[in-house]
PDB file of C-alpha atoms and ligand atoms in Angstrom:
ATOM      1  CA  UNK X   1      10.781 -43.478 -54.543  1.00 88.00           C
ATOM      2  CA  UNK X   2       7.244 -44.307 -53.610  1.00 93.00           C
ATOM      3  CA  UNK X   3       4.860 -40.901 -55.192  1.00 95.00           C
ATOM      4  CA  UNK X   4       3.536 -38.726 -51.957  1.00 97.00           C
ATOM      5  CA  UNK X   5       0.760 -36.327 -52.926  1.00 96.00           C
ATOM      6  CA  UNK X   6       2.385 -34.314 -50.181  1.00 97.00           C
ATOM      7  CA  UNK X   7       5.877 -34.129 -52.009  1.00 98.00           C
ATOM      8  CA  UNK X   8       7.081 -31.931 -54.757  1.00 97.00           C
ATOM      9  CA  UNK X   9      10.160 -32.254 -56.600  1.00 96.00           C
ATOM     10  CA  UNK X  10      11.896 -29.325 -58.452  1.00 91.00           C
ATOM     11  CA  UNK X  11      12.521 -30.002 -62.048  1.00 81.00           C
ATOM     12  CA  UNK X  12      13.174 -26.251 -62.781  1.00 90.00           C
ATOM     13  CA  UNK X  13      16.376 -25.986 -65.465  1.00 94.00           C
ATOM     14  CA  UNK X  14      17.395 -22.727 -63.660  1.00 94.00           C
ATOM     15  CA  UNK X  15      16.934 -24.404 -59.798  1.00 95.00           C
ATOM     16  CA  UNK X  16      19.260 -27.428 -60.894  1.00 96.00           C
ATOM     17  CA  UNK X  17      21.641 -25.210 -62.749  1.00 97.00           C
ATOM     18  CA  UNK X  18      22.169 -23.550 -59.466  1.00 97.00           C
ATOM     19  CA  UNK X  19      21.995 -26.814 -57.538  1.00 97.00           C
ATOM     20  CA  UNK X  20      25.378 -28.142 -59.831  1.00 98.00           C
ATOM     21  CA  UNK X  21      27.548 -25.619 -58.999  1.00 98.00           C
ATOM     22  CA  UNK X  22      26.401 -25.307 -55.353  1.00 98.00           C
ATOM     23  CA  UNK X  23      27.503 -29.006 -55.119  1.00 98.00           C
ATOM     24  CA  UNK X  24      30.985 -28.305 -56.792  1.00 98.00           C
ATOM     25  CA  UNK X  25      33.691 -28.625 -54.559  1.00 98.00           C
ATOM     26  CA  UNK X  26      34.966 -25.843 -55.173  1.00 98.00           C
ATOM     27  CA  UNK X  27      32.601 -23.427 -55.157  1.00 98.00           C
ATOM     28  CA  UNK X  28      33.385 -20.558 -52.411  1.00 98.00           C
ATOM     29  CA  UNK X  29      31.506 -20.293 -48.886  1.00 98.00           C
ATOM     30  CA  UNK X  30      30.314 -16.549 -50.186  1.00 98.00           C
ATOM     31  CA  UNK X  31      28.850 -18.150 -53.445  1.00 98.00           C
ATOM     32  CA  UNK X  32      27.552 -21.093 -51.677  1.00 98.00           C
ATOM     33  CA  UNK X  33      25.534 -18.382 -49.195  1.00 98.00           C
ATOM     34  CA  UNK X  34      24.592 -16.329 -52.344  1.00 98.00           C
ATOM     35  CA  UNK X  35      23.584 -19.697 -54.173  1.00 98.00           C
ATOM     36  CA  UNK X  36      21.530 -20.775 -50.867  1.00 98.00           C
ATOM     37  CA  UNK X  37      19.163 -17.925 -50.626  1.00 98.00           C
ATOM     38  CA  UNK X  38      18.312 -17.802 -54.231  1.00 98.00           C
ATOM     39  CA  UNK X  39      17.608 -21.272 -54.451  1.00 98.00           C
ATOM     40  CA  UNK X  40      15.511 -20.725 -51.731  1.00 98.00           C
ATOM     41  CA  UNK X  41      13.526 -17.348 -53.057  1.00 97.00           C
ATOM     42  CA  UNK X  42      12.835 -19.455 -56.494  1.00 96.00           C
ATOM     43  CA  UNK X  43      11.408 -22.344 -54.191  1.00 96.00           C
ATOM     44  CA  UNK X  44       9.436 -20.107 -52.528  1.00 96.00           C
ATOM     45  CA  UNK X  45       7.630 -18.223 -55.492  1.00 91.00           C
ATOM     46  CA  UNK X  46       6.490 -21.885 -56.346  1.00 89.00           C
ATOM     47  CA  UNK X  47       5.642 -23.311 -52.995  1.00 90.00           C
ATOM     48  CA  UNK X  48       3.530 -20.478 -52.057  1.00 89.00           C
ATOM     49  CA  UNK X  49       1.726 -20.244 -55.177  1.00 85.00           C
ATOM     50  CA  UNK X  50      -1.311 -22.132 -54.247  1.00 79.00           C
ATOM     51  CA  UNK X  51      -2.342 -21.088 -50.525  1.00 78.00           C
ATOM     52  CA  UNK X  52      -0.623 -17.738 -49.567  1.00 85.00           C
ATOM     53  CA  UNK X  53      -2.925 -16.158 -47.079  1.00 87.00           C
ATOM     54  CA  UNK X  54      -4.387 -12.834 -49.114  1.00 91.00           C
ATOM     55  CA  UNK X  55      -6.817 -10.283 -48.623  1.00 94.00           C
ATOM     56  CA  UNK X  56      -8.234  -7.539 -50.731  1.00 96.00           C
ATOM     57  CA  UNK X  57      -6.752  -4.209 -51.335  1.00 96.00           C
ATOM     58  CA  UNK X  58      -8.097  -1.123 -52.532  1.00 98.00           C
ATOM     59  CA  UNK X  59      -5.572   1.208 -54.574  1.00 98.00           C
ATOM     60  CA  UNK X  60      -5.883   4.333 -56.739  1.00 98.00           C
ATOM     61  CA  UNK X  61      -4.001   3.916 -59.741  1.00 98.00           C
ATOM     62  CA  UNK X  62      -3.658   7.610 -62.037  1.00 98.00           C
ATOM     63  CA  UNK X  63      -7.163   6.064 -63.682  1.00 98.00           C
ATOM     64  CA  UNK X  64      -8.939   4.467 -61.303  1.00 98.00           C
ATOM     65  CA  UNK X  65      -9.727   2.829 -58.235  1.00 98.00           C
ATOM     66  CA  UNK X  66      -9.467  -0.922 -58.242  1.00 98.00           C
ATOM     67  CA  UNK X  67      -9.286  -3.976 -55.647  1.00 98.00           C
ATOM     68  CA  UNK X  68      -6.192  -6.081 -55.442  1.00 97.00           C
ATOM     69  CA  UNK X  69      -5.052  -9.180 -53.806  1.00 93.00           C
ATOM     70  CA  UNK X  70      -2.065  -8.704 -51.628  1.00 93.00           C
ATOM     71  CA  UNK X  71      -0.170 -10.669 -48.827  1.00 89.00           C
ATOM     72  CA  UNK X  72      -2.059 -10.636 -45.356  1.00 89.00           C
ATOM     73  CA  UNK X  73       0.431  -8.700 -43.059  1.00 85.00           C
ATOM     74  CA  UNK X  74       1.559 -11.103 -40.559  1.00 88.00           C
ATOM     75  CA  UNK X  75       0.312 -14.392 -41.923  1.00 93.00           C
ATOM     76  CA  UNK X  76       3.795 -16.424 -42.640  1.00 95.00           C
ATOM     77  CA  UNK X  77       6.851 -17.237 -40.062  1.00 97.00           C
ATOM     78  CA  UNK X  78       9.782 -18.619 -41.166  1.00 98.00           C
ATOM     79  CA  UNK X  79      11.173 -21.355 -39.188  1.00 98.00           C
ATOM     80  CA  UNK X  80      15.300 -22.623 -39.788  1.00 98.00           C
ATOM     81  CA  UNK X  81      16.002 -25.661 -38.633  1.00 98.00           C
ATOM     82  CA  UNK X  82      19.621 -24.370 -36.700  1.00 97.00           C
ATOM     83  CA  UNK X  83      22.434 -23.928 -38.444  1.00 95.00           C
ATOM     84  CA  UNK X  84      21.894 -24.937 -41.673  1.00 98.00           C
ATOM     85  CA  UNK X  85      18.347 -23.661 -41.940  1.00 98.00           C
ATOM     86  CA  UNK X  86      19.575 -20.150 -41.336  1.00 98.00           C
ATOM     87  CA  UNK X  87      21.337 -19.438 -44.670  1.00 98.00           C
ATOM     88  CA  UNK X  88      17.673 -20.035 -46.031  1.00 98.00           C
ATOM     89  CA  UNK X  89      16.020 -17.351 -44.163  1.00 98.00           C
ATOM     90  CA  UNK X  90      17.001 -14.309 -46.493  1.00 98.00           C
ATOM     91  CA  UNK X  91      15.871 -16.124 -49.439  1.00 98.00           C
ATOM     92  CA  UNK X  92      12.309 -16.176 -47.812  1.00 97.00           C
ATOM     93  CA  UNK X  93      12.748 -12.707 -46.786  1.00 96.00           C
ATOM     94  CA  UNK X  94      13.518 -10.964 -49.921  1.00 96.00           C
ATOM     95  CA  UNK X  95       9.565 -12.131 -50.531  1.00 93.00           C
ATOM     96  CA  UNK X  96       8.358 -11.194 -47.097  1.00 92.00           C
ATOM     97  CA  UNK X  97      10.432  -8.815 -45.783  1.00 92.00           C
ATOM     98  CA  UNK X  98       7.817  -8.823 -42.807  1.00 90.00           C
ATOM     99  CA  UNK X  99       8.218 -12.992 -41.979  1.00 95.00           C
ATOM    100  CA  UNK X 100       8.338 -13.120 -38.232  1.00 97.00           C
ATOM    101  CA  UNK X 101      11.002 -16.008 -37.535  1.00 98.00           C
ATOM    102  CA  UNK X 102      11.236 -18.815 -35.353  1.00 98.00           C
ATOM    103  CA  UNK X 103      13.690 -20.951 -34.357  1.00 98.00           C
ATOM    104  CA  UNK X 104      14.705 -24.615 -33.698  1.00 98.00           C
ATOM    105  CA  UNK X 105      18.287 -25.961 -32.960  1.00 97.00           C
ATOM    106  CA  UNK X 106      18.957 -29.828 -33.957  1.00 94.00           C
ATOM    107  CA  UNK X 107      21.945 -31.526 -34.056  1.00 90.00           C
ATOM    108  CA  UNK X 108      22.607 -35.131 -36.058  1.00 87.00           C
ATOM    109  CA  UNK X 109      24.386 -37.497 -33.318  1.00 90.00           C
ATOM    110  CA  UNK X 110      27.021 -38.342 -35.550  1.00 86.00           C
ATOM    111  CA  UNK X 111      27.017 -41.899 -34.036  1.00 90.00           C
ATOM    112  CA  UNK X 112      23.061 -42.791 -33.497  1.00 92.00           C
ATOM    113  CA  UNK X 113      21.809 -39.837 -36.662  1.00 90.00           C
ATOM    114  CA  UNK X 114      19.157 -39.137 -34.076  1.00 92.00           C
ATOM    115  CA  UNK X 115      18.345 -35.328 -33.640  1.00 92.00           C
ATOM    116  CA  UNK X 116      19.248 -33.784 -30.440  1.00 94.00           C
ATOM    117  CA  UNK X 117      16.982 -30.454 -29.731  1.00 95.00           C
ATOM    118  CA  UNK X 118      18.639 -27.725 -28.094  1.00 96.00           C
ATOM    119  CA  UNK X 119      17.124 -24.699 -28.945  1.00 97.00           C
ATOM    120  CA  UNK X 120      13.566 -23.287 -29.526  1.00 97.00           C
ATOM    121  CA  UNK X 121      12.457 -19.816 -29.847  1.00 98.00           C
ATOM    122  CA  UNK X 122       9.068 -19.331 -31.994  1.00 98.00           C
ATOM    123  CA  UNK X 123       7.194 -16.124 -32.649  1.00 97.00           C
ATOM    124  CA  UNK X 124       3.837 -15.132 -30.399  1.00 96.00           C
ATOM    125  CA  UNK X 125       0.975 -15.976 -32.509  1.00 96.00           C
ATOM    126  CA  UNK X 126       2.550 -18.799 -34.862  1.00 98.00           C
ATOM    127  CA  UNK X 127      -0.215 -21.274 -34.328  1.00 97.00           C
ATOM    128  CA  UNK X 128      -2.621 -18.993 -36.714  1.00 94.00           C
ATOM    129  CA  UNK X 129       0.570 -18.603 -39.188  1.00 96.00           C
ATOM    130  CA  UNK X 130       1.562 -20.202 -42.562  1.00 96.00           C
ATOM    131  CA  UNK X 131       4.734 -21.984 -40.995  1.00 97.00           C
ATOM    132  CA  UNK X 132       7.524 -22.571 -43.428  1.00 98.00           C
ATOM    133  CA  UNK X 133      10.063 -24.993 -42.065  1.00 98.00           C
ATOM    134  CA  UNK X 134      13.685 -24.459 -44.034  1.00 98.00           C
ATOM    135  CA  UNK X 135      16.721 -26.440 -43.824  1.00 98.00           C
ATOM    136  CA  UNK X 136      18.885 -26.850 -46.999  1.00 98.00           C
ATOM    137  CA  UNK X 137      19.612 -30.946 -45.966  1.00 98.00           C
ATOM    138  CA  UNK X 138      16.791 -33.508 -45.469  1.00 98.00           C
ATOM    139  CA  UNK X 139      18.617 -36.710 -45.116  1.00 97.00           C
ATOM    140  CA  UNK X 140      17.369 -39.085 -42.978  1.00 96.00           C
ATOM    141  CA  UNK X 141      14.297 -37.061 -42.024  1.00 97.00           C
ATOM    142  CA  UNK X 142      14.933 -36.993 -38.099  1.00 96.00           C
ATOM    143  CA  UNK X 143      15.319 -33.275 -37.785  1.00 96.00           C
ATOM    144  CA  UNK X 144      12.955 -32.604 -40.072  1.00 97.00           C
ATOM    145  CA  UNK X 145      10.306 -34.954 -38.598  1.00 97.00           C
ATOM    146  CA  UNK X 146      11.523 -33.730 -34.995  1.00 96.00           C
ATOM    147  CA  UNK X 147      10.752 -29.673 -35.801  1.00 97.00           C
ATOM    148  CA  UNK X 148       7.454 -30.397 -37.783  1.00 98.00           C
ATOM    149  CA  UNK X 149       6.249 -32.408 -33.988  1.00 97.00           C
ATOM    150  CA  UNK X 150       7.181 -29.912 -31.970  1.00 97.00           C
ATOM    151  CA  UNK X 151       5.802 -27.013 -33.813  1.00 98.00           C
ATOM    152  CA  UNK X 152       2.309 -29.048 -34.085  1.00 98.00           C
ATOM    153  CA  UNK X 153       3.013 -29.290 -30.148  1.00 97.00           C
ATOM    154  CA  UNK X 154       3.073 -25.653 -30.297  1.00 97.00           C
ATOM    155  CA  UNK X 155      -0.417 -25.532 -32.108  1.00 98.00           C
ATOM    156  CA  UNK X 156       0.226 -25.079 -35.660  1.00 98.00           C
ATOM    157  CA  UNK X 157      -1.763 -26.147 -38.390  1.00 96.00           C
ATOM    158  CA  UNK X 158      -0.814 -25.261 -41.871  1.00 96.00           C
ATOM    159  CA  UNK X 159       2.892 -25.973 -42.029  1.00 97.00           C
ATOM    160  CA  UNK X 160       5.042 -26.388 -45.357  1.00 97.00           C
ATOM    161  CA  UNK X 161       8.948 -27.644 -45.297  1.00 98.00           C
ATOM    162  CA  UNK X 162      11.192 -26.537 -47.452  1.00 98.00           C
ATOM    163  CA  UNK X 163      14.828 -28.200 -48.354  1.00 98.00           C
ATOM    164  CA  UNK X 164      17.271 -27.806 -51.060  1.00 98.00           C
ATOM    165  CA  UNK X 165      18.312 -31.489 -51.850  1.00 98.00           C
ATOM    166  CA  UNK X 166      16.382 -34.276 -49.843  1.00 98.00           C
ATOM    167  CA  UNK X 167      17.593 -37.902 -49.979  1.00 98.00           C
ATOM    168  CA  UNK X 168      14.445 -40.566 -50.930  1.00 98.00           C
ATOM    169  CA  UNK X 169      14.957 -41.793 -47.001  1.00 97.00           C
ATOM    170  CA  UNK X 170      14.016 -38.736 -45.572  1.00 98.00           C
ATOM    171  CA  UNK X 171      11.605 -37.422 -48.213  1.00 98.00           C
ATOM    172  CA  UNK X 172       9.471 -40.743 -47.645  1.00 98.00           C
ATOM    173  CA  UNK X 173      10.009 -40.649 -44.122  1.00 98.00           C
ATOM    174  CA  UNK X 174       8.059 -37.079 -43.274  1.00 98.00           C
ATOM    175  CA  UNK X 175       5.844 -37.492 -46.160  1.00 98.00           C
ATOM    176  CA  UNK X 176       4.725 -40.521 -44.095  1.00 98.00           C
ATOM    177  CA  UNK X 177       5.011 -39.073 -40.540  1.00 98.00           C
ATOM    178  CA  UNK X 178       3.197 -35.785 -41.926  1.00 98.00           C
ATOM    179  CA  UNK X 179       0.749 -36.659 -44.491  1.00 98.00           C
ATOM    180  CA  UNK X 180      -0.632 -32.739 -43.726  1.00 98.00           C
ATOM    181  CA  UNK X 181       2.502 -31.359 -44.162  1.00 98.00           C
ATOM    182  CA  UNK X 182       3.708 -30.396 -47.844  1.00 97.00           C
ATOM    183  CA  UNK X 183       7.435 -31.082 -48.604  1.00 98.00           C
ATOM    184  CA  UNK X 184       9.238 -29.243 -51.205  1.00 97.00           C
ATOM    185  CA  UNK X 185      12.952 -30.238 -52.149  1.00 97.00           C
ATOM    186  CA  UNK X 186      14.829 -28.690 -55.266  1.00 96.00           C
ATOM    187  CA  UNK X 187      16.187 -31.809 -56.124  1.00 96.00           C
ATOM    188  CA  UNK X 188      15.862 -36.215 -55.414  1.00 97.00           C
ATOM    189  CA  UNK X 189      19.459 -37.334 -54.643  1.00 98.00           C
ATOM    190  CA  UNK X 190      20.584 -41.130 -55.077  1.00 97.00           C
ATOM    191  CA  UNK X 191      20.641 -42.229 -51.323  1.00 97.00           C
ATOM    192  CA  UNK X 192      22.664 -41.801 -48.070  1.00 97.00           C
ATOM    193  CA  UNK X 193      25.987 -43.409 -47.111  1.00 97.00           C
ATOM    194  CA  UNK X 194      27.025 -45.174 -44.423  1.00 95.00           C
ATOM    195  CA  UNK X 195      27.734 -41.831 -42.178  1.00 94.00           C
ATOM    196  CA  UNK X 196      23.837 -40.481 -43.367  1.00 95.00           C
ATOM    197  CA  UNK X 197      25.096 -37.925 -45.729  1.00 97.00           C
ATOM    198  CA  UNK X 198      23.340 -37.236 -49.041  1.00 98.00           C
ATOM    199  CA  UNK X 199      25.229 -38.984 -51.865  1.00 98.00           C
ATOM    200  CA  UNK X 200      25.942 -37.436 -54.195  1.00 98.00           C
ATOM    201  CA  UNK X 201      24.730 -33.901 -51.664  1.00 98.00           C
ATOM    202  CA  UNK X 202      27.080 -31.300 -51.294  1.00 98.00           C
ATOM    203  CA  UNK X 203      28.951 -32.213 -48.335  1.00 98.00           C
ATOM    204  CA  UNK X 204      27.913 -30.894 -44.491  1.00 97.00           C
ATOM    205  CA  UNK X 205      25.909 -27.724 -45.338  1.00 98.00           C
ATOM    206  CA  UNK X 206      26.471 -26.365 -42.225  1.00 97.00           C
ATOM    207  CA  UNK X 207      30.276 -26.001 -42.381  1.00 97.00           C
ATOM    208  CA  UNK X 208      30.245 -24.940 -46.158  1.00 98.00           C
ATOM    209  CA  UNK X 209      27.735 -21.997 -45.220  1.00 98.00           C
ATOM    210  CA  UNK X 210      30.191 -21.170 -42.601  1.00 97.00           C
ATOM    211  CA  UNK X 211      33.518 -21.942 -42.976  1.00 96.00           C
ATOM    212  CA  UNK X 212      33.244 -24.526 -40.212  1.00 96.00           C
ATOM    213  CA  UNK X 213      35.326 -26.968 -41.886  1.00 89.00           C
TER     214      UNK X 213
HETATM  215  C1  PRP J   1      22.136 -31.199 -40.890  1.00 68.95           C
HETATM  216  C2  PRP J   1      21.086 -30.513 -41.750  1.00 68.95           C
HETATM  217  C3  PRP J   1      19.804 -31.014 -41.144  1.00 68.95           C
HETATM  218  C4  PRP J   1      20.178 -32.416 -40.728  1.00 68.95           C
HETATM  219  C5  PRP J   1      19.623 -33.351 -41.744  1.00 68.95           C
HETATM  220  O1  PRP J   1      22.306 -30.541 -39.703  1.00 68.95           O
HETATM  221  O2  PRP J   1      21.183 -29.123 -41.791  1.00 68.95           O
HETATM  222  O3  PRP J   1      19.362 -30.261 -40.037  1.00 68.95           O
HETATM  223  O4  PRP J   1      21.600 -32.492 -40.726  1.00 68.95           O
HETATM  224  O5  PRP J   1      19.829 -34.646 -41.349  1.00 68.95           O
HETATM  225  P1  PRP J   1      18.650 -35.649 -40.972  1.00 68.95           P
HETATM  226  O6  PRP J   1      17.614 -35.503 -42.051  1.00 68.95           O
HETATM  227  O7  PRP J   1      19.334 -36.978 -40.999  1.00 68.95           O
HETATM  228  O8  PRP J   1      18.121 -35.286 -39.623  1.00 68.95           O
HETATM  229  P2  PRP J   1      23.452 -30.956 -38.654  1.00 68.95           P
HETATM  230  O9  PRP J   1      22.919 -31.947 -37.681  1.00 68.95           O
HETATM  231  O10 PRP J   1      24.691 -31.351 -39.391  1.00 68.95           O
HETATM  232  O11 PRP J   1      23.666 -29.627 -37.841  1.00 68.95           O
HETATM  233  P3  PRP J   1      24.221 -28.208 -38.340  1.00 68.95           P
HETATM  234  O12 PRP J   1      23.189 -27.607 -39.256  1.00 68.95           O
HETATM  235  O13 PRP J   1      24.362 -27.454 -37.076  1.00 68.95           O
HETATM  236  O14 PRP J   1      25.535 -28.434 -39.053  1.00 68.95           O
HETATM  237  N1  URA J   2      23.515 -32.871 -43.316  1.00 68.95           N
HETATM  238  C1  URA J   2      24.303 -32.262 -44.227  1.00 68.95           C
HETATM  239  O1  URA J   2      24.720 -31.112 -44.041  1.00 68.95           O
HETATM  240  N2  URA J   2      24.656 -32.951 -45.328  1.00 68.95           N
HETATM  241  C2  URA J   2      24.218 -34.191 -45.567  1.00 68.95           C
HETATM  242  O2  URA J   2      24.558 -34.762 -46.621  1.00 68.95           O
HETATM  243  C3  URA J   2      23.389 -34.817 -44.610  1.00 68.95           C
HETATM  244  C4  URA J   2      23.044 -34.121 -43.493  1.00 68.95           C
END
């Protein structure tokens, strides 16, 4: 795949040691969950190291007063791309337990691959928010591409998207449409078959984070 300054790829030993048994077969829909979310808190630590809105705090330690750089309350909103996106939410959380959340429902036509909106709820205010866009699956990049337009439709500026495994068809694809928009995927996969599923993926993330299938 082409290089995107707007594209980061996980190499992390610990992120793909996670990544190979989330793929296995086998694996159970509770560890699959559990597996989700951290994935997604380690992703987060790293994609938010650079541009996390902060302000300065004052605190008294038992020695002294100091100033200290903290979160700005408010400043970040969590946005799943429905279902899959959801089991990524908590993983976010567990960093900012005060993430307002948004969300978007998009389904593949199984036929065409195009994304079919039918859902959209977004927090009051998230045009001034860091806007982090989460769905585990970025294969061909419709969804993805779909959510990031509509939310700039809704005013934002300063969005990031977030997915565990991307395929290099959809990575290129919103790197292209969204040159503003950093993508962050845990791990490159080889391509998509012939039904737009991420070979070698993990299957339909959807249905394995809720016993669908
Ligand atoms: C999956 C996945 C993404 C989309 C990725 O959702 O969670 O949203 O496919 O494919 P794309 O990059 O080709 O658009 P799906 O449509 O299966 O819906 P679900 O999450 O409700 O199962
Ligand atoms: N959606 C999934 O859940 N899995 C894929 O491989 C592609 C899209």
């Amino acid at each position: 795949m082409k290089h995107y300054d707007n594209v980061t790829i996980f190499d992390h030993p610990l992120i793909q040691h996670k990544i190979a048994i989330l793929r296995d077969e086998k694996t159970s829909m509770k560890e699959f969950r559990e597996l989700i979310e951290e994935i997604t808190t380690l992703m987060t630590f790293e994609c938010l190291r650079e541009d996390v809105p902060t302000t300065e705090r004052e605190v008294k330690t038992p020695l002294e007063t100091c100033t200290q750089r903290v979160v700005k309350d408010n400043a970040i909103a969590i946005v799943p791309i429905l279902r899959a996106g959801l089991g990524m939410v908590n993983g976010v959380h567990v960093l900012f337990p005060s993430a307002r959340v948004g969300h978007i429902g998009m389904y593949r036509n199984e036929e065409t691959l195009e994304p079919c909106e039918y859902y959209c709820k977004l927090p009051d205010g998230i045009e001034d928010k860091l806007v982090m866009v989460v769905d585990p699956m970025l294969a061909t990049g419709g969804s993805a591409c779909d959510a990031i337009t509509l939310l700039k439709k809704r005013g934002c500026k300063n969005i990031k998207f977030m997915a565990v495994i991307g395929a290099p068809e959809g990575v290129s694809r919103v790197a292209e449409a969204h040159p503003d928009v950093h993508v962050f995927v845990s791990t490159l996969d080889r391509c998509l078959n012939e039904n737009g599923y991420i070979l070698p993926g993990l299957g339909d993330a959807g249905d394995r984070l809720f016993g669908t299938k």
